[in-house]
XYZ file of N, CA and C in Angstrom:
258
model
N 16.379 11.518 -9.839
C 15.586 10.960 -10.964
C 14.283 9.953 -10.506
N 13.314 10.511 -10.355
C 12.173 9.687 -9.605
C 11.267 9.266 -11.043
N 10.900 7.988 -10.819
C 9.668 7.583 -12.020
C 8.362 7.360 -11.228
N 7.385 7.345 -11.734
C 6.027 7.228 -11.157
C 5.908 5.876 -10.646
N 5.161 5.647 -9.488
C 5.006 4.367 -8.831
C 4.520 3.231 -9.700
N 4.915 2.002 -9.627
C 4.335 0.937 -10.529
C 3.207 0.483 -9.649
N 2.078 0.960 -10.240
C 0.724 0.406 -9.501
C 0.011 -0.581 -10.363
N 0.650 -1.229 -11.158
C 0.126 -2.146 -11.890
C -0.454 -3.272 -11.176
N -1.637 -3.959 -11.509
C -2.146 -5.089 -10.707
C -1.103 -6.225 -10.278
N -0.354 -6.533 -11.201
C 0.663 -7.552 -10.974
C 1.609 -7.179 -9.820
N 2.080 -5.759 -9.841
C 2.927 -5.290 -8.799
C 2.385 -5.194 -7.421
N 0.942 -4.585 -7.503
C 0.167 -4.557 -6.243
C 0.198 -5.922 -5.696
N -0.290 -6.845 -6.433
C -0.544 -8.263 -5.892
C 0.764 -8.654 -5.268
N 1.883 -8.582 -5.931
C 3.253 -9.116 -5.415
C 3.548 -8.395 -3.970
N 3.413 -7.286 -4.009
C 3.514 -6.399 -2.719
C 2.608 -6.943 -1.522
N 1.307 -7.014 -1.846
C 0.249 -7.664 -0.965
C 0.688 -9.100 -0.366
N 1.149 -9.933 -1.485
C 1.536 -11.178 -1.062
C 2.638 -11.219 -0.149
N 3.732 -10.519 -0.396
C 4.654 -10.343 0.571
C 4.382 -9.833 1.929
N 3.526 -8.698 1.856
C 3.164 -8.281 3.177
C 2.232 -9.181 4.133
N 1.625 -10.031 3.437
C 0.981 -10.926 4.267
C 1.801 -11.953 5.028
N 3.133 -12.124 4.563
C 3.867 -13.038 4.996
C 4.922 -12.518 6.292
N 4.597 -11.327 6.520
C 5.379 -10.870 7.774
C 4.428 -9.980 8.756
N 4.946 -9.527 9.766
C 4.153 -9.110 10.800
C 4.089 -7.477 11.048
N 4.877 -6.748 10.297
C 4.778 -5.420 10.415
C 3.497 -4.803 9.786
N 3.152 -3.511 10.077
C 1.979 -3.027 9.618
C 2.400 -2.763 7.991
N 1.328 -2.390 7.179
C 1.745 -2.173 5.830
C 2.480 -0.975 5.457
N 2.489 0.253 5.999
C 3.335 1.170 5.809
C 4.706 0.837 5.977
N 5.034 0.361 7.228
C 6.392 -0.101 7.694
C 6.928 -1.181 6.772
N 6.055 -2.023 6.414
C 6.565 -3.130 5.357
C 7.051 -2.228 3.993
N 6.271 -1.287 3.379
C 6.421 -0.689 2.271
C 7.738 0.416 2.528
N 8.003 1.029 3.590
C 9.198 1.724 3.867
C 10.337 0.792 3.779
N 10.265 -0.326 4.225
C 11.418 -1.220 4.226
C 11.773 -1.836 2.853
N 10.500 -2.074 2.270
C 10.894 -2.790 0.818
C 11.107 -1.595 -0.403
N 10.764 -0.476 -0.045
C 10.682 0.752 -1.139
C 11.376 1.760 -0.294
N 12.633 1.887 0.123
C 13.133 2.775 1.087
C 13.516 4.141 0.092
N 13.633 3.953 -1.222
C 14.121 5.143 -2.150
C 13.115 5.980 -2.544
N 11.811 5.648 -2.347
C 10.670 6.505 -2.564
C 10.035 7.478 -1.431
N 9.653 8.315 -1.903
C 8.884 9.345 -1.070
C 7.650 8.729 -0.412
N 7.280 9.517 0.885
C 6.057 9.215 1.482
C 4.842 9.381 0.870
N 4.782 10.302 -0.115
C 3.556 10.384 -0.747
C 3.463 9.224 -2.013
N 4.576 8.691 -2.519
C 4.617 7.445 -3.347
C 4.271 6.164 -2.566
N 4.681 6.068 -1.380
C 4.472 5.115 -0.634
C 3.109 5.010 -0.158
N 2.554 6.125 0.096
C 1.064 6.168 0.473
C 0.104 5.701 -0.895
N 0.804 6.143 -1.957
C -0.001 5.661 -3.256
C -0.062 3.941 -3.297
N 1.044 3.173 -3.014
C 1.099 1.758 -2.820
C 0.145 1.443 -1.763
N 0.309 2.077 -0.725
C -0.573 1.540 0.438
C -2.018 1.631 -0.056
N -2.550 2.893 -0.608
C -3.938 2.818 -0.972
C -4.281 1.960 -1.996
N -3.389 1.650 -3.100
C -3.640 0.672 -4.015
C -3.792 -0.768 -3.391
N -3.002 -1.209 -2.507
C -3.057 -2.151 -1.872
C -4.365 -2.494 -1.067
N -4.655 -1.551 -0.231
C -5.656 -1.547 0.364
C -7.159 -1.361 -0.474
N -6.927 -0.872 -1.562
C -8.180 -0.766 -2.415
C -8.647 -2.048 -3.094
N -7.634 -2.906 -3.102
C -7.809 -4.365 -3.580
C -8.098 -5.228 -2.722
N -7.326 -5.114 -1.583
C -7.299 -6.281 -0.549
C -7.735 -5.789 0.938
N -8.535 -4.759 1.215
C -8.728 -4.250 2.539
C -9.181 -5.278 3.615
N -10.003 -6.206 3.158
C -10.717 -7.244 3.759
C -9.618 -8.299 4.426
N -8.299 -8.094 3.815
C -7.251 -9.164 4.411
C -6.266 -8.321 5.449
N -6.683 -7.078 5.837
C -6.033 -6.284 6.878
C -6.613 -5.931 7.791
N -6.138 -5.980 9.271
C -6.921 -5.444 10.460
C -6.198 -4.079 10.731
N -7.230 -3.148 11.366
C -6.668 -1.876 11.844
C -7.467 -1.506 13.226
N -6.771 -0.734 13.966
C -7.462 -0.122 15.123
C -7.449 1.427 14.738
N -8.886 1.976 14.613
C -8.930 3.478 14.527
C -7.776 4.394 15.147
N -7.634 3.897 16.255
C -6.522 4.911 17.297
C -5.190 4.383 17.067
N -4.777 3.562 16.192
C -3.291 3.329 16.033
C -2.931 3.891 14.852
N -2.190 4.695 14.951
C -1.464 5.451 13.820
C -0.009 6.219 14.037
N 0.543 6.471 13.108
C 1.940 6.966 13.213
C 1.684 8.374 12.353
N 2.756 9.364 12.590
C 2.959 10.307 11.760
C 4.336 10.260 11.035
N 4.135 10.870 9.835
C 5.279 10.909 9.150
C 5.319 12.039 7.927
N 6.215 12.873 8.111
C 6.288 13.900 7.177
C 5.108 14.697 7.172
N 4.459 14.958 8.271
C 2.963 15.798 8.220
C 2.040 14.827 7.980
N 1.983 13.696 7.680
C 0.808 12.665 7.333
C 0.585 11.945 8.644
N -0.704 11.756 8.925
C -1.230 10.761 9.906
C -1.534 9.548 9.162
N -0.835 8.380 9.464
C -0.882 7.146 8.683
C -1.586 6.088 9.696
N -2.687 5.392 9.249
C -3.085 4.389 10.272
C -2.157 3.187 9.864
N -2.143 2.264 10.883
C -1.424 1.000 10.795
C -2.385 -0.289 10.433
N -2.278 -0.550 9.204
C -3.111 -1.868 8.596
C -2.068 -2.839 8.845
N -2.565 -4.089 9.597
C -1.674 -5.217 9.851
C -2.434 -6.385 9.041
N -1.427 -7.257 8.624
C -2.060 -8.568 7.903
C -3.108 -9.289 8.871
N -4.215 -9.647 8.381
C -5.234 -10.094 9.303
C -4.602 -11.392 9.719
N -4.894 -11.924 10.677
C -4.485 -13.008 11.413
C -2.979 -13.219 12.016
N -2.255 -12.200 11.513
C -0.866 -12.184 12.048
C -0.600 -10.895 13.245
N -1.883 -10.141 13.096
C -1.728 -9.063 14.119
C -1.485 -9.295 15.518
N -0.546 -8.390 15.950
C -0.442 -8.352 17.475
C -1.098 -7.135 18.060
N -1.811 -6.477 17.342
C -2.511 -5.011 17.797
C -3.615 -5.615 18.867
N -3.689 -5.014 19.985
C -4.590 -5.265 21.082
C -6.033 -5.016 20.470
N -6.961 -5.809 20.919
C -8.289 -5.772 20.461
C -8.520 -6.260 19.167
N -7.721 -6.781 18.385
C -7.914 -7.267 17.087
C -7.997 -8.709 17.180
């Protein structure tokens, strides 16, 4: 029984705020926080967070992972990133 993702502004802000307090990339953080949802739903959360807060994340265009047929860029909280060249 799957309900649609809660993409409300308040929930997106809450997830973004918690993501900023740790070092994992955004997708890995969402996977840990929301293990019960599908990759597609997690990508909806990732897109919603980046839509509102892209300037608060760093990324390297070559740093990506594969998950269930998707190629996912790793967006890391700005200032906490250990990614080379960032």
